[in-house]
Amino acid sequence: MMATAAGAATVALLLTACTGADEPEAASSAEFNAEGLPIVDTPVSLTFSGQKAPLAPDYSTMELVQQWQKDTNVDITWENLPDSVYQEKKNLLLASGDLPDAFYNTGFTAADITTYGSNGTLVPLEDLIAKYAPNLQKIFEERPQIKAAVTSSDGHIYTLPAAEELGIGAVPFFLSINKKWLDELGLPVPTTLTEFQSALEAFRDKDPNGNGKADEIPLSFINNWWCADIGDVMAAMGGMPDNPQHRIVRDGEVIYTAAQPEYAKAIETLHDWYSTGLIDAESLTQDDKTYLAKGKTTDETLGAYVWWETEEVVGPDRAADYVLVPALSGVGGRLVGHSNGSDYAAGAFAITRTNEYPEITMRWVDRLYDPVMSAQVSWGPIGTTLEENADGVLVQKELPADVSAGELRQKVAPGGPHVTLKEDFETVVAPEPRASQRVADLEKLYLPWAEKEFYPNVPFSDEETQEIAAIETEVTALVNAKRAQWIANGGIEQDWDGYVDQLSSLGLDRMVELYQQAYDRYQDNA
């Protein structure tokens, strides 16, 4: 099969002794087309690992992924797993050296990127990008900040970006409540912590689903989950929000929330709620599949929950029963947290040292950064979830009956390497209706009361990364174990001083100092 671009150059990829150390190294012979499609005339096989959405099928069965194989002649063996399973496998793969050719949806932390980039597990990509990734190179030219987000402190790029310039992740914890139950009980939508507690008590005691059983779940969440944690309710309880990193910024100062008295006050109140049956006992241990099933029981049993899309939790048939709870007024007034990071994320894709076809792999992934393809990577294939409107802009197709947009997206869109810029949302793909609604909800209910500062995606030196990792692993293990223990069993008042001393002995002050150092350097260079 011939390349479709008229000027396609066909080159033999041969390992040679004279390959420069700073040049992309070709490690195999294959008929490689530097432009156009297919990428190779003779099929090439690669193995990818990484994480995938909980409802995603085997990627090889996805319509879009199958089309990629036909277009490129690159045959991928997909070993992507749900996040709860993948994280352990990722660590084993990286530690053992039994590496895939690439990681797709890598799930890498900043420490992973620095560590495995500097030790040669991940190959530097900047030269490959310059030669074989015109789509990505164009994005870097138009948005230098995206390039900065994926550039490590040593100047190399080890992973590729994912970005959607909508700002919908600024506040991740959307708190919803069963408005149908509130109406039946004659209660308002809560605007204060006291009103919210009263609503939960009524859900517990007054059988709002009317089935004669005490099966109502007043409040459920997923402990330390990025979009399902209770961190913003904690802001009302104690005066400081929490997040899975336990890290916020105020007045330029990096603060570790889980060592602050405001945190202790909030945990004490959460224990009171837990011990009196206001909090789902499984909130401290459940995974996302268990959690998302609770809104879809035969009898409606879920009172309030934290998640950023109603239909994913309760299904389209019950979505109208729920409304968002605004930023609650509590001990410090109205306050919610601001997520760390930004619209620009590193870690969407990485090539490993065992990959014999780095040029082919870079050409393959660069196709995903074409604006139209990026839209499909993120929202699903044209004809299945997307269609062109009269202006030639991709819009969401009408959903099948009884299917939520979030669930469908997980099943047909692989996610991963993609960039949709602000202007692309005007000329290439319209925001999903739910995304537009989310922006409106953020602006009305949360952003006016959100923390003004946050910890951005800052690059760390290898030395900083190693020192932080050595401290943070033990600190996080202690903090998260104690958080769950105290919510369930109480005792934070008696344990607090010893706990703070233990954090100090583990190096918390030094860890915060390192985060502050990197943050200050980032601000100086911004």
Short mmCIF file of C-alpha atoms in Angstrom, two decimals:
data_model
loop_
_atom_site.label_atom_id
_atom_site.label_comp_id
_atom_site.label_asym_id
_atom_site.label_seq_id
_atom_site.Cartn_x
_atom_site.Cartn_y
_atom_site.Cartn_z
CA MET A 1 0.00 0.00 0.00
CA MET A 2 1.43 3.34 -1.06
CA ALA A 3 1.61 6.46 1.08
CA THR A 4 -1.24 8.83 0.33
CA ALA A 5 0.75 12.08 0.58
CA ALA A 6 2.34 12.96 -2.74
CA GLY A 7 5.69 13.89 -1.25
CA ALA A 8 5.96 11.04 1.23
CA ALA A 9 9.54 10.04 1.86
CA THR A 10 10.27 6.36 2.37
CA VAL A 11 13.36 5.63 4.40
CA ALA A 12 14.88 2.45 5.78
CA LEU A 13 15.20 2.58 9.54
CA LEU A 14 18.54 0.93 10.23
CA LEU A 15 20.50 0.74 13.44
CA THR A 16 23.90 2.18 12.68
CA ALA A 17 27.00 2.71 14.74
CA CYS A 18 27.23 6.33 13.65
CA THR A 19 23.88 7.43 15.08
CA GLY A 20 24.48 10.57 17.16
CA ALA A 21 23.65 10.42 20.85
CA ASP A 22 21.33 13.41 20.56
CA GLU A 23 19.55 12.19 17.41
CA PRO A 24 16.43 10.03 17.31
CA GLU A 25 17.77 6.53 16.95
CA ALA A 26 16.23 4.10 14.45
CA ALA A 27 16.45 0.63 15.90
CA SER A 28 14.99 -1.59 13.20
CA SER A 29 14.44 -1.93 9.49
CA ALA A 30 10.93 -1.11 8.34
CA GLU A 31 9.56 0.75 5.35
CA PHE A 32 8.70 4.00 7.10
CA ASN A 33 6.79 6.80 5.40
CA ALA A 34 7.83 10.09 6.91
CA GLU A 35 4.59 11.68 5.67
CA GLY A 36 1.11 10.54 4.80
CA LEU A 37 -0.56 7.19 5.40
CA PRO A 38 0.04 4.42 6.05
CA ILE A 39 2.93 5.15 8.36
CA VAL A 40 4.55 1.85 7.33
CA ASP A 41 3.94 -0.28 4.25
CA THR A 42 4.58 -3.53 6.12
CA PRO A 43 2.63 -3.87 9.38
CA VAL A 44 4.57 -3.20 12.58
CA SER A 45 3.52 -4.45 16.03
CA LEU A 46 3.86 -2.46 19.25
CA THR A 47 2.73 -3.07 22.83
CA PHE A 48 1.16 -0.27 24.87
CA SER A 49 0.33 -0.24 28.56
CA GLY A 50 -1.49 2.34 30.66
CA GLN A 51 -4.69 3.14 32.45
CA LYS A 52 -8.21 3.35 31.06
CA ALA A 53 -11.65 4.44 32.23
CA PRO A 54 -13.59 2.03 34.47
CA LEU A 55 -16.21 1.30 31.79
CA ALA A 56 -13.82 1.20 28.83
CA PRO A 57 -13.66 -2.10 26.92
CA ASP A 58 -10.47 -3.62 25.56
CA TYR A 59 -9.11 -0.82 23.41
CA SER A 60 -8.63 -3.19 20.47
CA THR A 61 -12.43 -3.47 20.21
CA MET A 62 -13.00 0.28 20.00
CA GLU A 63 -14.13 1.57 16.60
CA LEU A 64 -11.69 4.50 16.66
CA VAL A 65 -8.72 2.34 17.64
CA GLN A 66 -9.52 -0.16 14.91
CA GLN A 67 -9.57 2.68 12.39
CA TRP A 68 -6.14 3.83 13.58
CA GLN A 69 -4.75 0.37 12.85
CA LYS A 70 -6.23 0.34 9.33
CA ASP A 71 -4.97 3.84 8.57
CA THR A 72 -1.43 3.41 9.85
CA ASN A 73 -0.52 -0.30 9.51
CA VAL A 74 0.66 -0.09 13.12
CA ASP A 75 -0.83 -2.95 15.12
CA ILE A 76 -1.05 -2.21 18.85
CA THR A 77 -1.36 -4.84 21.55
CA TRP A 78 -3.25 -2.95 24.23
CA GLU A 79 -2.57 -3.75 27.89
CA ASN A 80 -4.45 -0.83 29.42
CA LEU A 81 -6.21 -1.47 32.74
CA PRO A 82 -8.59 0.39 35.05
CA ASP A 83 -6.72 2.75 37.36
CA SER A 84 -7.32 0.70 40.51
CA VAL A 85 -5.51 -2.25 38.92
CA TYR A 86 -3.06 -0.41 36.72
CA GLN A 87 -1.20 1.55 39.40
CA GLU A 88 0.24 -1.61 40.93
CA LYS A 89 1.11 -3.06 37.53
CA LYS A 90 2.72 0.21 36.45
CA ASN A 91 5.04 0.15 39.42
CA LEU A 92 5.97 -3.48 38.72
CA LEU A 93 6.66 -2.76 35.05
CA LEU A 94 8.84 0.21 35.80
CA ALA A 95 10.73 -1.58 38.57
CA SER A 96 11.25 -4.84 36.68
CA GLY A 97 12.31 -3.39 33.34
CA ASP A 98 9.78 -5.62 31.55
CA LEU A 99 8.58 -2.62 29.61
CA PRO A 100 5.97 -2.05 26.92
CA ASP A 101 7.01 -0.10 23.83
CA ALA A 102 5.01 2.87 25.07
CA PHE A 103 2.68 3.99 27.83
CA TYR A 104 -0.67 5.39 26.68
CA ASN A 105 -2.56 7.23 29.44
CA THR A 106 0.55 6.69 31.52
CA GLY A 107 -0.83 7.47 34.98
CA PHE A 108 2.67 8.73 35.84
CA THR A 109 3.22 11.08 38.73
CA ALA A 110 5.65 13.98 38.37
CA ALA A 111 8.10 11.88 40.38
CA ASP A 112 7.68 8.95 37.98
CA ILE A 113 8.43 11.16 35.00
CA THR A 114 11.53 12.66 36.55
CA THR A 115 12.85 9.37 37.93
CA TYR A 116 12.26 7.19 34.89
CA GLY A 117 13.21 9.91 32.47
CA SER A 118 16.54 10.60 34.13
CA ASN A 119 17.43 6.90 34.44
CA GLY A 120 16.76 6.17 30.78
CA THR A 121 13.57 4.11 31.11
CA LEU A 122 11.68 6.79 29.19
CA VAL A 123 13.36 8.25 26.14
CA PRO A 124 13.64 12.01 25.50
CA LEU A 125 11.08 13.00 22.88
CA GLU A 126 11.99 16.53 21.83
CA ASP A 127 14.07 15.52 18.78
CA LEU A 128 11.46 13.01 17.68
CA ILE A 129 8.80 15.73 18.03
CA ALA A 130 10.83 18.15 15.92
CA LYS A 131 11.25 15.58 13.13
CA TYR A 132 8.08 13.53 13.15
CA ALA A 133 5.33 15.42 15.02
CA PRO A 134 4.17 18.48 13.04
CA ASN A 135 0.80 18.61 14.77
CA LEU A 136 2.33 18.66 18.24
CA GLN A 137 5.06 21.05 17.16
CA LYS A 138 2.40 23.48 15.95
CA ILE A 139 0.63 23.26 19.32
CA PHE A 140 3.89 24.00 21.13
CA GLU A 141 4.40 27.07 18.95
CA GLU A 142 0.87 28.33 19.58
CA ARG A 143 0.89 27.46 23.29
CA PRO A 144 4.40 27.57 24.74
CA GLN A 145 2.85 26.94 28.14
CA ILE A 146 1.80 23.46 27.02
CA LYS A 147 5.38 22.72 26.03
CA ALA A 148 6.51 24.09 29.38
CA ALA A 149 4.06 21.79 31.17
CA VAL A 150 5.71 18.69 29.69
CA THR A 151 9.32 19.86 29.87
CA SER A 152 11.25 18.44 32.80
CA SER A 153 13.73 20.45 34.81
CA ASP A 154 16.61 18.87 32.84
CA GLY A 155 15.19 20.35 29.63
CA HIS A 156 13.93 17.07 28.17
CA ILE A 157 10.39 16.07 27.26
CA TYR A 158 9.63 12.55 28.47
CA THR A 159 5.85 12.51 28.18
CA LEU A 160 3.30 14.15 25.90
CA PRO A 161 0.40 16.42 26.86
CA ALA A 162 -3.33 16.18 27.23
CA ALA A 163 -5.21 19.47 27.32
CA GLU A 164 -8.68 20.93 26.98
CA GLU A 165 -8.84 24.68 27.41
CA LEU A 166 -12.21 24.92 29.14
CA GLY A 167 -11.22 25.26 32.79
CA ILE A 168 -13.82 22.73 33.91
CA GLY A 169 -11.49 21.09 36.43
CA ALA A 170 -10.91 24.17 38.57
CA VAL A 171 -13.24 22.85 41.28
CA PRO A 172 -13.52 19.05 41.07
CA PHE A 173 -15.88 18.32 43.97
CA PHE A 174 -19.47 18.95 42.84
CA LEU A 175 -21.83 18.16 45.71
CA SER A 176 -25.31 16.99 44.65
CA ILE A 177 -28.43 16.38 46.74
CA ASN A 178 -31.76 14.68 46.17
CA LYS A 179 -34.12 17.61 45.53
CA LYS A 180 -37.10 15.27 45.22
CA TRP A 181 -36.54 14.13 48.79
CA LEU A 182 -36.00 17.70 50.00
CA ASP A 183 -39.32 18.74 48.49
CA GLU A 184 -41.16 15.79 50.05
CA LEU A 185 -39.67 16.69 53.44
CA GLY A 186 -40.31 20.43 53.07
CA LEU A 187 -36.61 21.32 53.21
CA PRO A 188 -34.68 23.92 51.18
CA VAL A 189 -31.58 23.22 49.13
CA PRO A 190 -28.86 23.71 51.76
CA THR A 191 -26.65 26.78 51.61
CA THR A 192 -25.07 26.35 55.05
CA LEU A 193 -23.36 23.44 56.76
CA THR A 194 -26.10 23.38 59.39
CA GLU A 195 -28.82 23.11 56.74
CA PHE A 196 -26.91 20.36 54.98
CA GLN A 197 -26.57 18.36 58.20
CA SER A 198 -30.29 18.79 58.88
CA ALA A 199 -31.12 17.47 55.42
CA LEU A 200 -28.92 14.41 55.93
CA GLU A 201 -30.56 13.71 59.28
CA ALA A 202 -33.98 13.89 57.64
CA PHE A 203 -32.86 11.50 54.90
CA ARG A 204 -31.69 9.08 57.59
CA ASP A 205 -34.78 9.27 59.77
CA LYS A 206 -37.86 10.02 57.66
CA ASP A 207 -37.91 7.32 54.93
CA PRO A 208 -37.97 9.80 52.02
CA ASN A 209 -38.09 7.01 49.40
CA GLY A 210 -41.23 5.70 51.06
CA ASN A 211 -40.43 2.00 50.94
CA GLY A 212 -40.71 1.44 54.66
CA LYS A 213 -37.05 0.43 54.96
CA ALA A 214 -34.14 2.24 56.55
CA ASP A 215 -32.11 1.87 53.35
CA GLU A 216 -31.42 5.52 52.59
CA ILE A 217 -27.77 6.58 52.27
CA PRO A 218 -27.69 10.20 53.46
CA LEU A 219 -24.20 11.02 52.08
CA SER A 220 -21.67 9.00 50.11
CA PHE A 221 -18.26 9.85 48.68
CA ILE A 222 -14.94 8.19 47.81
CA ASN A 223 -12.21 8.97 50.30
CA ASN A 224 -9.28 10.81 48.66
CA TRP A 225 -10.71 10.40 45.13
CA TRP A 226 -9.91 13.22 42.71
CA CYS A 227 -13.53 14.15 41.92
CA ALA A 228 -15.46 12.37 44.68
CA ASP A 229 -13.73 13.37 47.91
CA ILE A 230 -15.31 15.33 50.77
CA GLY A 231 -12.61 18.04 50.78
CA ASP A 232 -14.94 20.98 50.15
CA VAL A 233 -17.41 19.95 52.85
CA MET A 234 -14.35 19.92 55.10
CA ALA A 235 -13.80 23.56 54.15
CA ALA A 236 -17.17 24.41 55.70
CA MET A 237 -16.43 22.26 58.75
CA GLY A 238 -12.95 23.54 59.53
CA GLY A 239 -12.22 26.61 57.41
CA MET A 240 -9.72 24.95 55.05
CA PRO A 241 -10.43 22.70 52.05
CA ASP A 242 -8.63 19.43 51.53
CA ASN A 243 -7.69 17.49 48.40
CA PRO A 244 -6.00 14.15 47.65
CA GLN A 245 -2.58 15.82 47.65
CA HIS A 246 -3.35 17.57 50.97
CA ARG A 247 -1.62 20.60 49.46
CA ILE A 248 -2.93 24.13 48.90
CA VAL A 249 -1.39 27.58 48.40
CA ARG A 250 -2.37 30.73 50.28
CA ASP A 251 -0.61 34.08 49.82
CA GLY A 252 2.19 32.30 47.98
CA GLU A 253 2.77 29.85 50.85
CA VAL A 254 2.53 26.10 50.28
CA ILE A 255 0.44 24.53 53.06
CA TYR A 256 0.10 20.85 53.92
CA THR A 257 -3.55 20.71 54.93
CA ALA A 258 -3.42 17.45 56.87
CA ALA A 259 -1.15 18.99 59.51
CA GLN A 260 -3.33 22.04 60.19
CA PRO A 261 -5.78 22.54 63.08
CA GLU A 262 -8.57 23.32 60.58
CA TYR A 263 -8.15 19.81 59.19
CA ALA A 264 -8.42 18.29 62.66
CA LYS A 265 -11.61 20.21 63.34
CA ALA A 266 -13.15 18.97 60.07
CA ILE A 267 -12.17 15.35 60.72
CA GLU A 268 -13.74 15.55 64.18
CA THR A 269 -17.03 16.68 62.62
CA LEU A 270 -16.86 14.00 59.94
CA HIS A 271 -16.52 11.38 62.66
CA ASP A 272 -19.63 12.74 64.36
CA TRP A 273 -21.51 12.40 61.06
CA TYR A 274 -20.12 8.93 60.42
CA SER A 275 -20.90 7.64 63.90
CA THR A 276 -24.51 8.87 63.67
CA GLY A 277 -25.18 7.27 60.28
CA LEU A 278 -25.06 10.36 58.09
CA ILE A 279 -22.11 9.04 56.05
CA ASP A 280 -22.13 5.83 54.01
CA ALA A 281 -19.86 3.39 55.85
CA GLU A 282 -18.33 2.30 52.53
CA SER A 283 -17.18 5.84 51.70
CA LEU A 284 -13.79 5.10 53.25
CA THR A 285 -13.11 1.94 51.23
CA GLN A 286 -15.26 1.83 48.07
CA ASP A 287 -13.96 2.09 44.52
CA ASP A 288 -15.62 4.00 41.71
CA LYS A 289 -17.61 1.05 40.34
CA THR A 290 -19.22 0.38 43.70
CA TYR A 291 -19.86 4.08 44.20
CA LEU A 292 -21.44 4.69 40.79
CA ALA A 293 -23.80 1.76 41.29
CA LYS A 294 -25.34 3.27 44.42
CA GLY A 295 -27.37 5.81 42.51
CA LYS A 296 -28.92 3.17 40.28
CA THR A 297 -30.52 0.82 42.84
CA THR A 298 -34.10 -0.31 42.21
CA ASP A 299 -35.40 1.87 45.02
CA GLU A 300 -33.88 5.32 45.09
CA THR A 301 -31.56 5.27 48.11
CA LEU A 302 -28.89 7.94 47.57
CA GLY A 303 -29.37 11.29 49.29
CA ALA A 304 -26.22 13.27 48.55
CA TYR A 305 -22.93 12.52 46.85
CA VAL A 306 -19.81 14.13 45.38
CA TRP A 307 -19.19 13.73 41.64
CA TRP A 308 -18.95 16.05 38.72
CA GLU A 309 -21.74 14.64 36.59
CA THR A 310 -25.16 13.68 37.91
CA GLU A 311 -26.09 11.18 35.22
CA GLU A 312 -22.98 9.08 35.75
CA VAL A 313 -24.02 8.46 39.34
CA VAL A 314 -27.80 8.18 39.21
CA GLY A 315 -28.50 7.58 35.52
CA PRO A 316 -30.49 9.75 33.12
CA ASP A 317 -33.89 8.65 34.47
CA ARG A 318 -33.17 10.04 37.95
CA ALA A 319 -30.96 12.99 37.03
CA ALA A 320 -33.80 15.47 37.39
CA ASP A 321 -34.26 14.40 41.03
CA TYR A 322 -30.90 15.92 42.00
CA VAL A 323 -29.50 19.46 42.14
CA LEU A 324 -26.11 20.88 42.98
CA VAL A 325 -25.43 22.21 46.45
CA PRO A 326 -23.68 25.60 46.28
CA ALA A 327 -20.51 26.41 48.21
CA LEU A 328 -21.62 25.86 51.77
CA SER A 329 -21.27 28.57 54.39
CA GLY A 330 -19.49 27.22 57.44
CA VAL A 331 -16.99 28.19 60.11
CA GLY A 332 -15.04 30.42 57.74
CA GLY A 333 -17.84 31.65 55.51
CA ARG A 334 -18.39 30.25 52.02
CA LEU A 335 -15.32 28.43 50.74
CA VAL A 336 -14.29 25.64 48.36
CA GLY A 337 -10.89 24.47 47.18
CA HIS A 338 -9.22 25.00 43.83
CA SER A 339 -7.73 21.92 42.21
CA ASN A 340 -3.99 21.76 41.76
CA GLY A 341 -2.53 21.57 38.27
CA SER A 342 -4.05 23.27 35.25
CA ASP A 343 -5.77 22.58 31.92
CA TYR A 344 -2.41 21.25 30.70
CA ALA A 345 -1.33 17.83 31.89
CA ALA A 346 1.81 15.83 31.23
CA GLY A 347 1.82 12.04 31.16
CA ALA A 348 -0.53 11.31 28.26
CA PHE A 349 2.04 9.23 26.37
CA ALA A 350 5.63 8.04 26.77
CA ILE A 351 8.04 5.92 24.73
CA THR A 352 10.31 3.47 26.53
CA ARG A 353 13.89 2.45 25.89
CA THR A 354 12.82 -0.99 24.60
CA ASN A 355 10.87 0.49 21.68
CA GLU A 356 12.48 -0.52 18.37
CA TYR A 357 10.37 1.91 16.36
CA PRO A 358 10.47 5.32 18.10
CA GLU A 359 9.99 7.28 14.84
CA ILE A 360 6.99 5.17 13.85
CA THR A 361 5.58 5.52 17.33
CA MET A 362 5.97 9.30 17.31
CA ARG A 363 4.32 9.59 13.90
CA TRP A 364 1.51 7.37 15.16
CA VAL A 365 0.82 9.44 18.27
CA ASP A 366 1.17 12.76 16.46
CA ARG A 367 -1.95 11.94 14.44
CA LEU A 368 -3.88 12.17 17.69
CA TYR A 369 -2.90 15.84 18.00
CA ASP A 370 -4.67 16.83 14.80
CA PRO A 371 -7.60 18.93 16.14
CA VAL A 372 -10.30 16.76 14.56
CA MET A 373 -8.64 13.55 15.77
CA SER A 374 -8.10 15.04 19.23
CA ALA A 375 -11.84 15.64 19.42
CA GLN A 376 -12.48 11.98 18.65
CA VAL A 377 -9.83 10.78 21.11
CA SER A 378 -11.61 12.71 23.81
CA TRP A 379 -15.30 12.34 22.87
CA GLY A 380 -15.56 9.39 20.50
CA PRO A 381 -15.67 8.76 16.74
CA ILE A 382 -17.49 10.85 14.18
CA GLY A 383 -20.73 9.09 13.34
CA THR A 384 -20.98 7.45 16.76
CA THR A 385 -20.86 10.30 19.26
CA LEU A 386 -20.00 13.25 17.03
CA GLU A 387 -21.47 14.75 13.85
CA GLU A 388 -20.91 17.93 11.86
CA ASN A 389 -23.40 20.76 12.13
CA ALA A 390 -24.26 23.17 9.32
CA ASP A 391 -21.14 25.22 10.11
CA GLY A 392 -18.84 22.21 9.83
CA VAL A 393 -18.25 22.12 13.60
CA LEU A 394 -18.41 18.77 15.36
CA VAL A 395 -21.25 18.53 17.86
CA GLN A 396 -22.53 15.78 20.12
CA LYS A 397 -25.03 13.39 18.54
CA GLU A 398 -28.27 12.73 20.37
CA LEU A 399 -27.64 10.18 23.09
CA PRO A 400 -29.20 6.72 22.97
CA ALA A 401 -32.03 6.19 25.44
CA ASP A 402 -30.95 5.45 29.02
CA VAL A 403 -27.27 6.22 28.35
CA SER A 404 -25.39 9.07 30.02
CA ALA A 405 -22.81 11.11 28.13
CA GLY A 406 -20.12 10.18 30.63
CA GLU A 407 -20.76 6.46 30.42
CA LEU A 408 -20.87 6.50 26.62
CA ARG A 409 -17.67 8.52 26.42
CA GLN A 410 -15.86 5.96 28.56
CA LYS A 411 -16.97 3.16 26.26
CA VAL A 412 -16.11 4.69 22.88
CA ALA A 413 -13.37 7.30 23.46
CA PRO A 414 -9.93 6.05 24.51
CA GLY A 415 -8.79 9.39 25.92
CA GLY A 416 -5.08 9.95 26.24
CA PRO A 417 -2.93 12.15 23.99
CA HIS A 418 -5.05 15.04 22.72
CA VAL A 419 -5.17 18.83 22.76
CA THR A 420 -8.24 20.96 22.17
CA LEU A 421 -7.45 24.66 22.35
CA LYS A 422 -9.90 27.41 23.22
CA GLU A 423 -10.23 28.39 19.56
CA ASP A 424 -10.82 24.74 18.60
CA PHE A 425 -13.96 24.80 20.73
CA GLU A 426 -15.26 27.46 18.34
CA THR A 427 -14.12 26.11 14.96
CA VAL A 428 -13.52 22.35 15.36
CA VAL A 429 -15.66 20.84 18.11
CA ALA A 430 -18.34 22.39 20.28
CA PRO A 431 -18.09 21.69 24.00
CA GLU A 432 -20.30 18.89 25.21
CA PRO A 433 -23.57 20.27 26.57
CA ARG A 434 -22.59 18.88 29.96
CA ALA A 435 -19.22 20.69 29.75
CA SER A 436 -20.91 23.98 28.91
CA GLN A 437 -23.27 23.39 31.81
CA ARG A 438 -20.34 22.58 34.07
CA VAL A 439 -18.65 25.89 33.20
CA ALA A 440 -21.90 27.73 33.96
CA ASP A 441 -22.29 25.84 37.26
CA LEU A 442 -18.71 26.62 38.25
CA GLU A 443 -19.16 30.31 37.58
CA LYS A 444 -22.46 30.48 39.48
CA LEU A 445 -21.98 28.10 42.41
CA TYR A 446 -18.28 27.60 43.14
CA LEU A 447 -15.63 29.81 41.54
CA PRO A 448 -16.62 33.02 43.36
CA TRP A 449 -15.85 31.24 46.65
CA ALA A 450 -12.89 29.12 45.53
CA GLU A 451 -9.37 29.46 46.88
CA LYS A 452 -7.62 32.09 44.75
CA GLU A 453 -4.34 30.21 44.45
CA PHE A 454 -3.39 26.62 43.69
CA TYR A 455 -0.31 24.50 43.15
CA PRO A 456 0.44 24.37 39.40
CA ASN A 457 2.17 21.65 37.38
CA VAL A 458 5.71 22.67 38.28
CA PRO A 459 8.86 20.87 37.11
CA PHE A 460 11.10 19.41 39.78
CA SER A 461 14.78 18.63 39.61
CA ASP A 462 15.79 15.00 39.88
CA GLU A 463 17.20 15.69 43.33
CA GLU A 464 13.96 17.34 44.48
CA THR A 465 11.91 14.50 43.06
CA GLN A 466 13.95 11.83 44.81
CA GLU A 467 13.90 13.62 48.14
CA ILE A 468 10.17 14.38 47.95
CA ALA A 469 9.38 10.79 46.97
CA ALA A 470 11.41 9.40 49.85
CA ILE A 471 9.45 11.52 52.32
CA GLU A 472 6.02 11.71 50.74
CA THR A 473 5.41 7.99 50.43
CA GLU A 474 5.49 7.52 54.19
CA VAL A 475 3.77 10.81 54.96
CA THR A 476 0.88 10.07 52.62
CA ALA A 477 0.49 6.53 53.95
CA LEU A 478 0.26 7.83 57.52
CA VAL A 479 -2.08 10.70 56.67
CA ASN A 480 -4.52 8.65 54.64
CA ALA A 481 -4.59 5.78 57.13
CA LYS A 482 -5.23 8.16 60.01
CA ARG A 483 -7.86 10.08 58.06
CA ALA A 484 -9.92 6.93 57.49
CA GLN A 485 -9.31 5.69 61.04
CA TRP A 486 -10.36 8.96 62.66
CA ILE A 487 -13.48 9.38 60.53
CA ALA A 488 -14.61 5.85 61.35
CA ASN A 489 -13.47 5.46 64.95
CA GLY A 490 -12.74 8.95 66.29
CA GLY A 491 -9.80 9.77 68.54
CA ILE A 492 -8.26 12.65 66.62
CA GLU A 493 -8.35 14.92 69.67
CA GLN A 494 -6.23 12.49 71.69
CA ASP A 495 -3.95 11.48 68.81
CA TRP A 496 -3.35 14.85 67.16
CA ASP A 497 -0.17 16.04 68.89
CA GLY A 498 1.54 12.68 68.50
CA TYR A 499 0.44 12.51 64.87
CA VAL A 500 1.89 15.95 64.10
CA ASP A 501 5.14 14.96 65.80
CA GLN A 502 5.25 11.78 63.73
CA LEU A 503 4.75 13.77 60.52
CA SER A 504 7.62 16.00 61.55
CA SER A 505 9.86 13.01 62.22
CA LEU A 506 9.05 11.66 58.74
CA GLY A 507 10.30 14.91 57.18
CA LEU A 508 7.09 16.82 56.47
CA ASP A 509 8.71 20.23 57.01
CA ARG A 510 11.45 19.39 54.51
CA MET A 511 8.91 18.08 52.00
CA VAL A 512 6.90 21.30 52.19
CA GLU A 513 10.13 23.27 51.86
CA LEU A 514 10.94 21.41 48.62
CA TYR A 515 7.45 22.02 47.22
CA GLN A 516 7.81 25.69 48.16
CA GLN A 517 11.23 25.89 46.52
CA ALA A 518 9.94 24.47 43.24
CA TYR A 519 6.83 26.67 43.39
CA ASP A 520 8.89 29.83 43.94
CA ARG A 521 11.19 28.92 41.05
CA TYR A 522 8.18 28.32 38.81
CA GLN A 523 6.66 31.68 39.76
CA ASP A 524 9.97 33.46 39.09
CA ASN A 525 10.14 31.91 35.61
CA ALA A 526 6.46 32.38 34.75
#
